[in-house]
Short mmCIF file of C-alpha atoms (C1' of nucleotides) in Angstrom, two decimals:
data_model
loop_
_atom_site.label_atom_id
_atom_site.label_comp_id
_atom_site.label_asym_id
_atom_site.label_seq_id
_atom_site.Cartn_x
_atom_site.Cartn_y
_atom_site.Cartn_z
CA MET A 1 -0.07 -0.12 0.09
CA ASP A 2 1.22 3.38 -0.72
CA LEU A 3 -0.64 6.61 -0.51
CA ASP A 4 -0.53 8.95 -3.27
CA ALA A 5 1.75 12.44 -3.23
CA MET A 6 0.84 12.16 -0.09
CA PHE A 7 1.93 15.33 1.48
CA ALA A 8 0.22 17.08 -1.62
CA ALA A 9 -2.56 15.46 -1.07
CA VAL A 10 -3.33 16.17 2.92
CA GLU A 11 -2.67 19.89 1.83
CA GLN A 12 -5.40 19.76 -0.68
CA ARG A 13 -7.28 17.86 2.27
CA ASP A 14 -6.97 20.10 4.94
CA LYS A 15 -7.50 23.51 2.52
CA VAL A 16 -10.00 23.50 0.45
CA SER A 17 -8.59 25.88 -2.04
CA LEU A 18 -5.89 23.94 -3.10
CA ARG A 19 -8.41 20.89 -4.64
CA GLY A 20 -7.95 20.87 -7.68
CA LYS A 21 -4.91 22.78 -8.29
CA PRO A 22 -1.13 22.19 -8.09
CA VAL A 23 0.46 22.03 -5.05
CA VAL A 24 4.11 21.29 -4.29
CA VAL A 25 5.00 20.72 -1.12
CA GLY A 26 8.87 21.05 -0.33
CA GLY A 27 12.09 22.94 0.80
CA LEU A 28 10.98 26.88 0.09
CA ALA A 29 14.38 28.20 0.36
CA GLY A 30 16.76 28.79 -2.29
CA ARG A 31 18.23 25.29 -2.44
CA GLY A 32 14.96 23.72 -1.45
CA VAL A 33 13.85 20.74 -3.46
CA VAL A 34 10.95 19.40 -3.77
CA ALA A 35 9.20 16.71 -1.42
CA THR A 36 5.77 16.08 -3.44
CA ALA A 37 4.04 17.40 -6.07
CA SER A 38 0.21 16.57 -6.55
CA TYR A 39 -1.20 14.97 -9.67
CA GLU A 40 -1.92 18.66 -11.07
CA ALA A 41 1.43 19.46 -10.78
CA ARG A 42 3.10 16.68 -12.03
CA ALA A 43 1.23 17.31 -15.27
CA PHE A 44 3.35 20.13 -15.62
CA GLY A 45 6.75 17.86 -15.05
CA VAL A 46 7.46 19.17 -11.59
CA HIS A 47 8.38 15.61 -9.66
CA SER A 48 10.13 14.80 -6.51
CA ALA A 49 13.43 15.77 -5.33
CA MET A 50 13.36 18.36 -8.41
CA PRO A 51 14.85 21.58 -7.16
CA MET A 52 12.14 23.58 -6.22
CA SER A 53 13.70 26.76 -8.53
CA GLN A 54 12.74 24.74 -11.35
CA ALA A 55 9.84 23.24 -10.24
CA ARG A 56 8.64 27.43 -9.79
CA ARG A 57 9.91 27.74 -13.41
CA ARG A 58 7.51 24.87 -14.52
CA SER A 59 4.51 25.27 -12.83
CA PRO A 60 1.52 27.46 -13.79
CA PRO A 61 0.57 30.64 -12.02
CA GLY A 62 -1.88 29.77 -8.78
CA THR A 63 0.47 26.87 -7.72
CA ALA A 64 0.87 26.39 -4.25
CA TYR A 65 4.31 26.11 -2.84
CA LEU A 66 4.12 24.81 0.52
CA VAL A 67 6.70 24.15 3.22
CA PRO A 68 6.25 20.33 4.44
CA ARG A 69 4.18 19.98 8.06
CA PHE A 70 5.28 16.50 8.98
CA ALA A 71 2.58 15.98 12.28
CA ALA A 72 0.41 16.17 9.86
CA TYR A 73 1.46 13.29 8.03
CA LYS A 74 2.43 11.78 10.54
CA ARG A 75 -1.09 11.66 12.17
CA THR A 76 -2.66 11.02 8.72
CA SER A 77 -0.19 8.04 8.55
CA GLU A 78 -0.87 6.38 12.25
CA VAL A 79 -4.56 6.36 10.93
CA VAL A 80 -3.53 4.13 8.00
CA MET A 81 -0.76 1.95 9.50
CA ARG A 82 -3.65 1.09 12.01
CA LEU A 83 -6.22 0.29 9.95
CA LEU A 84 -3.68 -1.93 7.97
CA ALA A 85 -2.60 -3.77 11.67
CA GLU A 86 -6.41 -4.92 11.68
CA VAL A 87 -5.71 -6.34 8.33
CA SER A 88 -2.98 -8.79 9.44
CA PRO A 89 -0.53 -8.65 12.46
CA LEU A 90 2.37 -8.77 10.47
CA VAL A 91 2.70 -5.22 8.89
CA GLU A 92 6.12 -3.61 7.39
CA GLN A 93 6.15 0.06 7.17
CA VAL A 94 8.42 1.47 4.82
CA SER A 95 7.91 4.80 5.14
CA ILE A 96 5.67 7.67 6.05
CA ASP A 97 3.65 6.64 3.44
CA GLU A 98 3.84 2.99 2.78
CA ALA A 99 4.02 -0.36 3.99
CA TYR A 100 3.89 -3.97 3.00
CA VAL A 101 1.21 -5.68 4.55
CA ASP A 102 1.79 -9.85 4.68
CA LEU A 103 -1.59 -11.69 3.99
CA ALA A 104 -0.33 -15.48 3.74
CA VAL A 105 -0.34 -15.16 7.60
CA THR A 106 -4.33 -14.23 7.96
CA GLY A 107 -6.80 -16.37 7.28
CA HIS A 108 -7.73 -14.26 4.38
CA ASP A 109 -9.20 -15.50 1.21
CA LEU A 110 -6.42 -15.89 -0.84
CA SER A 111 -7.73 -16.27 -4.25
CA THR A 112 -7.67 -13.32 -7.22
CA ALA A 113 -11.33 -12.63 -6.42
CA GLY A 114 -10.86 -12.36 -2.72
CA VAL A 115 -7.75 -10.94 -2.12
CA THR A 116 -9.44 -8.07 -5.08
CA GLU A 117 -12.14 -7.52 -2.61
CA LEU A 118 -10.03 -7.04 0.89
CA ALA A 119 -7.97 -4.77 -1.45
CA LEU A 120 -10.76 -2.92 -2.72
CA ARG A 121 -12.14 -3.17 1.24
CA ILE A 122 -8.70 -1.63 2.73
CA LYS A 123 -8.36 1.23 -0.09
CA ALA A 124 -12.19 2.58 0.75
CA GLU A 125 -11.65 2.60 4.43
CA ILE A 126 -8.47 4.11 3.53
CA ALA A 127 -10.16 7.03 2.02
CA ALA A 128 -12.88 7.74 4.57
CA ALA A 129 -10.38 7.52 8.10
CA THR A 130 -7.88 10.02 5.75
CA GLY A 131 -10.57 12.34 4.58
CA GLY A 132 -9.81 11.38 0.75
CA VAL A 133 -6.59 10.71 0.77
CA THR A 134 -6.06 7.77 -1.23
CA GLY A 135 -3.85 5.04 -1.22
CA SER A 136 -2.54 2.71 -4.16
CA ILE A 137 -2.32 -0.88 -3.95
CA GLY A 138 -0.33 -3.89 -5.50
CA ALA A 139 -1.10 -7.76 -4.48
CA ALA A 140 1.01 -10.02 -5.07
CA SER A 141 3.18 -13.23 -4.25
CA SER A 142 5.92 -11.45 -3.71
CA LYS A 143 7.03 -7.61 -2.34
CA LEU A 144 8.93 -7.38 -5.65
CA LEU A 145 5.32 -7.80 -7.66
CA ALA A 146 3.41 -6.16 -4.70
CA LYS A 147 5.63 -2.72 -5.47
CA ILE A 148 5.39 -2.57 -8.81
CA GLY A 149 1.69 -3.45 -8.45
CA SER A 150 1.36 -0.46 -6.22
CA ASP A 151 2.99 1.75 -8.77
CA LEU A 152 1.37 0.59 -11.92
CA HIS A 153 -2.14 1.88 -11.73
CA LYS A 154 -1.72 5.21 -9.43
CA PRO A 155 -3.07 7.18 -8.18
CA ASP A 156 -6.02 5.38 -6.09
CA GLY A 157 -4.94 2.22 -8.17
CA LEU A 158 -5.32 -1.62 -7.48
CA THR A 159 -2.77 -4.29 -9.73
CA VAL A 160 -3.33 -7.68 -8.05
CA VAL A 161 -0.89 -9.91 -10.19
CA PRO A 162 -2.83 -13.48 -9.70
CA ALA A 163 -0.38 -16.52 -8.76
CA GLY A 164 1.58 -17.28 -12.26
CA GLN A 165 1.23 -14.11 -13.86
CA GLU A 166 4.31 -12.90 -12.11
CA LEU A 167 6.57 -12.66 -15.48
CA ALA A 168 3.88 -11.65 -17.71
CA VAL A 169 3.84 -8.55 -15.60
CA LEU A 170 6.98 -7.87 -14.95
CA HIS A 171 9.26 -9.07 -18.04
CA PRO A 172 7.62 -5.82 -20.44
CA LEU A 173 8.43 -3.01 -17.68
CA PRO A 174 11.34 -1.15 -18.35
CA VAL A 175 14.45 -1.99 -15.55
CA LYS A 176 13.77 0.59 -13.89
CA ARG A 177 10.74 -0.24 -11.86
CA LEU A 178 13.18 -2.75 -9.97
CA GLY A 179 13.98 -1.55 -6.56
CA GLY A 180 17.19 -1.05 -6.28
CA VAL A 181 17.64 -0.42 -10.13
CA GLY A 182 18.60 3.33 -9.99
CA PRO A 183 19.91 6.15 -12.86
CA ALA A 184 23.48 4.66 -12.77
CA THR A 185 22.58 1.15 -13.09
CA GLU A 186 19.80 2.06 -15.38
CA GLN A 187 22.17 3.79 -17.59
CA ARG A 188 25.10 0.60 -17.03
CA LEU A 189 22.51 -2.04 -18.18
CA HIS A 190 21.33 0.62 -21.40
CA ARG A 191 24.83 0.59 -22.53
CA SER A 192 24.22 -3.01 -23.14
CA GLY A 193 21.23 -2.77 -24.84
CA VAL A 194 18.47 -3.75 -21.67
CA ARG A 195 15.79 -1.79 -21.56
CA THR A 196 13.34 -4.30 -19.73
CA VAL A 197 12.94 -6.80 -17.21
CA GLY A 198 13.10 -9.50 -20.05
CA ASP A 199 15.77 -7.81 -21.40
CA LEU A 200 17.80 -8.19 -18.20
CA ALA A 201 16.30 -11.81 -17.97
CA ARG A 202 18.42 -12.93 -20.56
CA VAL A 203 22.04 -11.61 -18.76
CA PRO A 204 23.62 -14.14 -18.06
CA LEU A 205 24.76 -14.41 -14.25
CA ASP A 206 28.59 -13.60 -14.60
CA ASP A 207 27.82 -10.47 -16.60
CA LEU A 208 25.41 -8.98 -13.71
CA VAL A 209 28.06 -9.79 -11.33
CA ASP A 210 30.90 -7.78 -13.28
CA TRP A 211 28.93 -5.27 -13.74
CA PHE A 212 27.62 -4.57 -10.38
CA GLY A 213 29.13 -7.16 -7.94
CA THR A 214 28.37 -9.90 -6.20
CA ALA A 215 25.12 -8.93 -3.94
CA HIS A 216 23.62 -6.52 -6.79
CA GLY A 217 24.46 -8.55 -9.85
CA GLN A 218 22.75 -11.60 -8.12
CA GLY A 219 20.10 -9.61 -6.75
CA LEU A 220 19.38 -8.41 -9.95
CA TYR A 221 19.44 -12.17 -11.97
CA ARG A 222 16.83 -13.19 -9.27
CA LEU A 223 14.12 -10.07 -9.63
CA ALA A 224 14.79 -10.15 -13.11
CA ARG A 225 12.82 -14.20 -12.71
CA ALA A 226 10.46 -12.92 -10.21
CA GLN A 227 12.50 -14.92 -7.29
CA ASP A 228 11.82 -12.54 -4.57
CA ASP A 229 11.33 -14.61 -1.12
CA ARG A 230 12.20 -11.45 0.98
CA PRO A 231 10.00 -11.52 4.16
CA VAL A 232 7.65 -8.92 5.61
CA VAL A 233 9.56 -7.94 8.65
CA SER A 234 7.41 -5.78 11.02
CA GLU A 235 9.79 -4.23 13.79
CA ARG A 236 13.50 -2.91 12.69
CA GLU A 237 16.51 -1.42 14.46
CA ALA A 238 17.60 1.36 13.50
CA LYS A 239 21.84 1.28 12.42
CA SER A 240 22.30 5.33 12.57
CA VAL A 241 20.96 8.13 13.51
CA SER A 242 22.21 11.27 11.62
CA ALA A 243 21.09 15.19 10.98
CA GLU A 244 22.37 17.36 8.10
CA GLU A 245 21.42 20.85 7.01
CA THR A 246 22.47 22.66 3.70
CA PHE A 247 22.92 26.24 4.05
CA ASP A 248 21.19 28.88 1.99
CA VAL A 249 25.16 30.55 1.13
CA ASP A 250 27.86 28.52 1.97
CA LEU A 251 29.90 28.52 4.83
CA THR A 252 33.69 29.20 5.46
CA ASP A 253 34.12 30.83 8.90
CA PRO A 254 35.55 28.07 11.10
CA VAL A 255 33.89 29.01 14.43
CA ARG A 256 30.16 28.76 12.14
CA LEU A 257 30.81 25.55 10.96
CA ASN A 258 31.95 24.36 14.51
CA ARG A 259 28.45 26.36 16.20
CA GLU A 260 26.49 24.18 13.31
CA LEU A 261 28.61 20.64 14.56
CA ASP A 262 27.62 21.32 18.02
CA LEU A 263 23.49 22.35 16.95
CA LEU A 264 23.59 19.28 14.79
CA SER A 265 25.08 16.39 17.59
CA ALA A 266 22.68 17.93 19.67
CA ARG A 267 20.12 16.86 17.90
CA VAL A 268 21.00 13.56 17.16
CA ALA A 269 22.17 12.87 20.84
CA GLY A 270 18.64 13.93 21.74
CA ARG A 271 16.96 11.34 19.48
CA LEU A 272 19.15 8.83 20.75
CA ARG A 273 18.06 8.86 23.62
CA ALA A 274 14.47 9.25 22.94
CA GLY A 275 15.26 6.27 21.46
CA GLY A 276 17.04 4.81 24.06
CA VAL A 277 20.16 3.63 22.25
CA THR A 278 24.20 4.98 22.08
CA GLY A 279 26.75 4.55 19.50
CA ARG A 280 30.19 4.10 19.44
CA THR A 281 30.56 6.14 16.10
CA VAL A 282 30.67 9.31 15.31
CA ASN A 283 30.31 10.49 11.67
CA ILE A 284 30.47 13.69 9.52
CA LYS A 285 29.87 14.37 6.08
CA VAL A 286 30.91 17.72 4.18
CA ARG A 287 29.27 18.94 0.86
CA HIS A 288 31.63 21.30 -0.63
CA HIS A 289 31.00 24.21 -2.75
CA ASP A 290 31.10 22.15 -6.03
CA PHE A 291 29.07 19.10 -4.64
CA THR A 292 31.86 17.12 -4.06
CA THR A 293 31.21 15.06 -0.51
CA VAL A 294 33.49 13.58 1.71
CA THR A 295 32.80 11.97 5.00
CA ARG A 296 34.81 11.11 8.14
CA ALA A 297 34.51 8.97 11.32
CA VAL A 298 35.70 7.87 14.40
CA THR A 299 34.94 4.83 16.40
CA ARG A 300 35.48 5.00 20.14
CA ASP A 301 35.54 1.90 22.68
CA GLN A 302 32.35 3.13 24.39
CA PRO A 303 29.31 4.25 23.22
CA THR A 304 27.75 7.24 24.30
CA ASP A 305 24.67 9.54 24.00
CA ASP A 306 26.06 12.85 25.42
CA GLY A 307 26.13 15.84 22.53
CA ARG A 308 28.42 17.43 24.05
CA LEU A 309 31.13 14.50 23.08
CA VAL A 310 29.89 14.10 19.64
CA ALA A 311 29.95 17.54 19.37
CA GLN A 312 33.80 17.29 20.47
CA LEU A 313 34.47 14.00 17.88
CA ALA A 314 32.66 16.03 15.06
CA ARG A 315 35.05 19.11 15.69
CA ARG A 316 37.77 17.28 15.68
CA LEU A 317 36.80 15.43 12.78
CA LEU A 318 36.28 18.63 10.68
CA ALA A 319 39.69 19.81 11.36
CA GLU A 320 40.57 17.14 9.22
CA VAL A 321 38.65 18.62 6.26
CA ASP A 322 39.95 21.05 4.09
CA THR A 323 36.23 23.46 4.03
CA SER A 324 37.77 26.93 2.78
CA GLY A 325 36.45 26.53 -0.51
CA GLY A 326 32.85 26.86 1.13
CA ILE A 327 30.55 24.13 2.47
CA ARG A 328 27.08 23.85 1.69
CA LEU A 329 26.29 21.14 4.05
CA LEU A 330 27.36 19.75 7.43
CA GLY A 331 26.25 16.85 8.85
CA VAL A 332 26.66 14.74 12.06
CA GLY A 333 25.97 10.87 12.37
CA VAL A 334 25.95 8.27 14.91
CA SER A 335 26.37 4.55 14.20
CA THR A 336 27.27 1.32 15.47
CA LEU A 337 24.27 1.66 17.86
CA ALA A 338 23.88 -0.42 21.03
CA ASP A 339 20.52 -0.62 21.76
CA PHE A 340 21.17 -0.74 25.83
CA ALA A 341 21.43 2.82 27.12
CA GLN A 342 24.73 2.39 29.55
CA ASP A 343 24.74 3.94 32.81
CA ASP A 344 26.84 5.84 35.15
CA LEU A 345 29.63 2.51 35.25
CA PHE A 346 31.08 4.84 37.08
CA SER A 347 29.52 5.36 39.68
CA GLY A 348 30.51 3.11 42.27
CA SER A 349 34.13 3.90 43.82
CA PHE A 350 36.49 6.59 42.48
CA PRO A 351 39.97 4.59 43.51
CA GLU A 352 38.48 2.19 40.26
CA PHE A 353 40.11 5.25 38.21
CA GLY A 354 43.27 4.44 38.91
CA ALA A 355 43.32 0.81 37.58
CA ALA A 356 41.19 1.76 34.65
CA PHE A 357 43.06 4.65 33.35
CA ALA A 358 46.56 4.44 34.63
CA GLY A 359 48.35 3.92 31.35
CA ALA A 360 48.75 7.39 29.19
CA ALA A 361 47.81 8.10 25.55
CA GLU A 362 46.72 10.55 23.20
CA PRO A 363 46.09 13.55 24.18
CA LEU A 364 42.43 15.03 23.31
CA GLY A 365 42.72 17.05 20.09
CA GLU A 366 42.69 20.87 20.43
CA PHE A 367 39.45 23.34 19.27
CA PRO A 368 39.40 26.23 18.00
CA GLY A 369 38.70 28.73 20.75
CA ALA A 370 39.72 27.23 23.45
CA GLY A 371 42.64 29.08 24.22
CA GLY A 372 40.47 31.93 25.13
CA GLY A 373 38.97 31.30 28.38
CA SER A 374 40.22 34.05 31.35
CA SER A 375 38.55 34.36 34.43
CA ALA A 376 40.51 36.61 36.56
CA GLU A 377 38.39 35.82 39.60
CA ALA A 378 40.15 33.34 42.26
CA GLY A 379 37.07 31.83 43.58
CA PHE A 380 34.22 29.86 41.55
CA PRO A 381 32.29 32.18 39.64
CA PRO A 382 28.90 31.75 39.58
CA PRO A 383 27.61 30.58 36.08
CA ALA A 384 25.43 34.13 35.61
CA GLU A 385 28.83 35.60 35.57
CA ARG A 386 30.64 33.19 33.57
CA SER A 387 31.12 35.09 29.80
CA ASP A 388 34.02 32.86 28.55
CA SER A 389 33.12 32.14 24.80
CA ALA A 390 34.70 29.76 23.73
CA VAL A 391 33.02 27.43 26.38
CA VAL A 392 29.84 28.16 25.40
CA ASP A 393 31.02 27.60 22.04
CA LEU A 394 31.86 23.89 22.18
CA LEU A 395 28.19 23.83 24.83
CA PRO A 396 25.82 24.90 23.35
CA VAL A 397 23.69 22.91 24.16
CA VAL A 398 22.91 21.01 27.24
CA ALA A 399 23.05 17.71 27.29
CA ALA A 400 20.39 15.76 28.83
CA PRO A 401 21.46 15.06 32.44
CA GLU A 402 21.06 11.58 32.24
CA SER A 403 24.33 11.20 30.16
CA SER A 404 25.38 7.48 29.61
CA ASP A 405 29.04 8.32 28.26
CA THR A 406 31.46 6.72 29.41
CA SER A 407 34.42 8.26 27.81
CA GLU A 408 38.08 6.11 28.31
CA MET A 409 40.22 8.82 27.59
CA PRO A 410 43.39 8.55 28.65
CA ALA A 411 44.86 9.88 31.91
CA LYS A 412 47.18 12.13 31.12
CA TRP A 413 48.74 14.48 33.10
CA PRO A 414 50.68 17.58 31.57
CA ALA A 415 54.73 16.56 31.48
CA GLY A 416 56.27 19.99 31.79
CA ALA A 417 55.32 23.14 33.94
CA GLY A 418 53.89 25.76 32.62
CA ARG A 419 50.47 24.01 30.88
CA ASP A 420 47.31 25.03 32.00
CA GLU A 421 45.85 21.64 30.66
CA ALA A 422 44.94 18.19 32.23
CA VAL A 423 42.66 15.34 31.80
CA VAL A 424 41.57 14.16 34.84
CA PRO A 425 39.12 12.17 35.92
CA VAL A 426 35.42 13.30 36.59
CA TRP A 427 32.23 10.94 37.94
CA ARG A 428 30.11 13.55 36.13
CA THR A 429 30.05 15.95 32.99
CA GLY A 430 30.00 19.72 34.37
CA GLN A 431 31.76 22.80 33.00
CA ASP A 432 33.22 23.63 35.92
CA VAL A 433 35.71 22.46 38.02
CA ARG A 434 37.52 23.31 40.63
CA HIS A 435 41.18 22.03 41.98
CA GLU A 436 41.98 23.02 45.35
CA GLU A 437 45.17 23.94 44.20
CA PHE A 438 44.81 25.02 40.85
CA GLY A 439 42.26 26.66 41.40
CA ALA A 440 38.82 27.22 39.01
CA GLY A 441 39.31 25.58 35.36
CA TRP A 442 36.38 24.22 32.69
CA VAL A 443 35.70 21.15 31.32
CA TRP A 444 36.31 21.83 27.97
CA GLY A 445 35.87 17.46 27.00
CA SER A 446 33.39 16.15 28.60
CA GLY A 447 32.22 12.64 29.21
CA LEU A 448 32.13 10.91 32.06
CA GLY A 449 35.07 9.32 32.49
CA LEU A 450 38.57 11.20 31.98
CA VAL A 451 37.91 14.97 30.75
CA THR A 452 40.04 17.82 29.83
CA VAL A 453 40.33 20.81 31.97
CA ARG A 454 41.65 23.82 31.06
CA PHE A 455 43.11 25.77 34.79
CA GLU A 456 42.81 29.78 34.97
CA GLY A 457 46.26 29.66 35.04
CA PRO A 458 49.22 27.03 34.25
CA LEU A 459 49.79 24.42 36.25
CA THR A 460 53.30 24.27 37.97
CA GLY A 461 54.32 20.34 37.08
CA PRO A 462 52.75 16.81 37.62
CA GLY A 463 51.27 16.26 41.04
CA PRO A 464 48.56 13.67 42.30
CA VAL A 465 45.53 15.20 42.00
CA ARG A 466 43.93 15.07 44.84
CA THR A 467 40.19 16.89 44.92
CA PHE A 468 37.65 17.84 42.30
CA ALA A 469 34.24 19.70 42.47
CA VAL A 470 32.29 19.23 39.47
CA THR A 471 29.21 21.01 38.97
CA ASP A 472 26.82 21.33 36.06
CA PRO A 473 25.40 24.91 36.01
CA MET A 474 22.88 24.28 32.97
CA LEU A 475 21.28 21.67 35.31
CA HIS A 476 21.38 23.23 38.84
CA PRO A 477 22.22 27.73 37.97
CA ALA A 478 21.43 28.29 41.52
CA ASP A 479 23.36 25.68 43.21
CA PRO A 480 26.93 25.87 44.47
CA PRO A 481 29.71 23.46 43.91
CA ASP A 482 27.27 20.89 44.80
CA TRP A 483 29.48 17.04 45.08
CA THR A 484 33.17 16.61 45.72
CA THR A 485 35.35 13.45 44.99
CA ASP A 486 38.34 11.97 46.51
CA GLY A 487 40.72 10.07 45.32
CA ALA A 488 44.28 9.85 45.00
CA HIS A 489 45.10 9.89 41.08
CA ASP A 490 48.75 9.90 40.00
CA PRO A 491 49.25 9.00 36.35
"C1'" DT B 1 21.70 31.12 -7.09
"C1'" DC B 2 20.19 23.57 -10.15
"C1'" DT B 3 20.80 19.14 -7.13
"C1'" DG B 4 16.90 17.87 0.77
"C1'" DG B 5 17.42 15.04 4.48
"C1'" DG B 6 16.90 10.71 6.27
"C1'" DG B 7 18.14 6.36 6.08
"C1'" DT B 8 20.11 1.19 4.05
"C1'" DC B 9 23.77 -2.10 2.19
"C1'" DC B 10 27.36 -2.90 -0.66
"C1'" DT B 11 32.50 -2.74 -2.40
"C1'" DA B 12 37.57 -2.15 -1.07
"C1'" DG B 13 41.29 -1.55 1.45
"C1'" DG B 14 44.05 -1.67 5.52
"C1'" DA B 15 45.32 -2.86 10.52
"C1'" DC B 16 45.11 -6.65 13.18
"C1'" DC B 17 44.56 -11.75 15.13
"C1'" DC B 18 45.07 -16.38 14.85
"C1'" DT C 1 62.18 -14.46 -7.46
"C1'" DC C 2 61.36 -15.04 1.51
"C1'" DT C 3 55.82 -13.81 3.20
"C1'" DG C 4 49.43 -18.62 3.43
"C1'" DG C 5 44.45 -18.72 4.74
"C1'" DG C 6 40.99 -17.67 6.94
"C1'" DG C 7 38.09 -13.81 9.59
"C1'" DT C 8 36.93 -9.08 12.08
"C1'" DC C 9 37.30 -4.76 12.44
"C1'" DC C 10 37.53 0.33 10.69
"C1'" DT C 11 37.08 4.22 6.76
"C1'" DA C 12 35.66 6.39 2.44
"C1'" DG C 13 32.80 6.71 -0.68
"C1'" DG C 14 28.70 5.01 -3.81
"C1'" DA C 15 24.16 3.39 -5.14
"C1'" DC C 16 19.28 4.09 -4.26
"C1'" DC C 17 15.20 4.16 -1.19
"C1'" DC C 18 11.23 7.49 0.55
#
DNA sequence: TCTGGGGTCCTAGGACCC
DNA sequence: TCTGGGGTCCTAGGACCC
């Protein structure tokens, strides 16, 4: 089941004056693209993924250009998915507007006539329940044919492929109707004179594997023969979480880029926590002015959902990329997800730190702007009076208090005198640190475990760390430093 | 002002391990 | 012509989907 031009259909449902008119939903800013065009707009050649500027040139006067209202689409989607769930316990939602329904696990009459009757009933129920948003249905013996069937008579279509008729339906179609055949595959096939699925079915397996590699080659070989036993799977766990943004104008200012990274990191971390997952790999994506795109990744030993740590790693990754020519898109992602939210492993006894982190390794990287911190106050300045822009830069958004990061940063004390940084163990993330000898400092790494602290003044040399007070002024703005930890730590 | 945003899967090469 | 054969993990890039 696939809802027809869903975003546009919901808009037309909700606003009577849009009915019968071309409606284009998508990004309206300079670099926006079309998400969905109503069928009236499609008549003018407007389609999904087209640059909005081009859509505007093609569309007639009176066309409505709308920004997506995802909440409304989600509500409509939920109504439809609930209907489908009544048809079968096995429903695979592919996207907000599309789902596979496994009828084989139900008691429904699976004859062609029975399935046709059922599908017509479902279509009527969808239209009634959504206030006129229609869905197209394909019914067949496999996902491949069901999907193709749902496309065949859009909009408001129904295609039932009787058992045994699969190849008859499939072979006349152009190859790009097969799922997994995009522009690149289509071009390569055309180069060898393969235009229809029937043509494809005559290509030897060896050739397909040569052209497309093992997985894709074998996949095409099977699909061309309607061999598809992919099961309908109801719940799939996410493998990654990411956020990205295309800027209206290319960005070059490193401070601005870092700030965007922080915001994206916070967004991703928030969604990790909302989903109850943590991840070990932080990815960034950088699209240059010329649309070339690079990615960089680091994988840590311990998973995190702490936006500040994600941001810190993302900043380090970005520092490896030449951004001087202008950046049009920045993205941050977290992958290698662990489905358990790892909690405060270190809330036990402090001396464990000594054993766990005794070995020295690489220090934390620099980040631009960290050197600017200066507060002449000797005491522990109330957060409201703090004006350390470097810290604000790094931590623009407060990560959730239930941070579950257990960063395994190396314990490292500066070897020589005169440095103002130390990597120290703390129990809880926080932004302010006070050392009884060295005075106030700032945590500018983040995460539980070991963080980097930049002190107001130079440290006098290696020595035992005895007392740290760590507080999080963003969480408890009015509180004084509220807890202390004692422990010998002498890396 | 040509090319969004959120994902999945695959490949290839290198490091590393036994 | 000194240097095998598995396997896993990681990174980077690309194709594809909605």
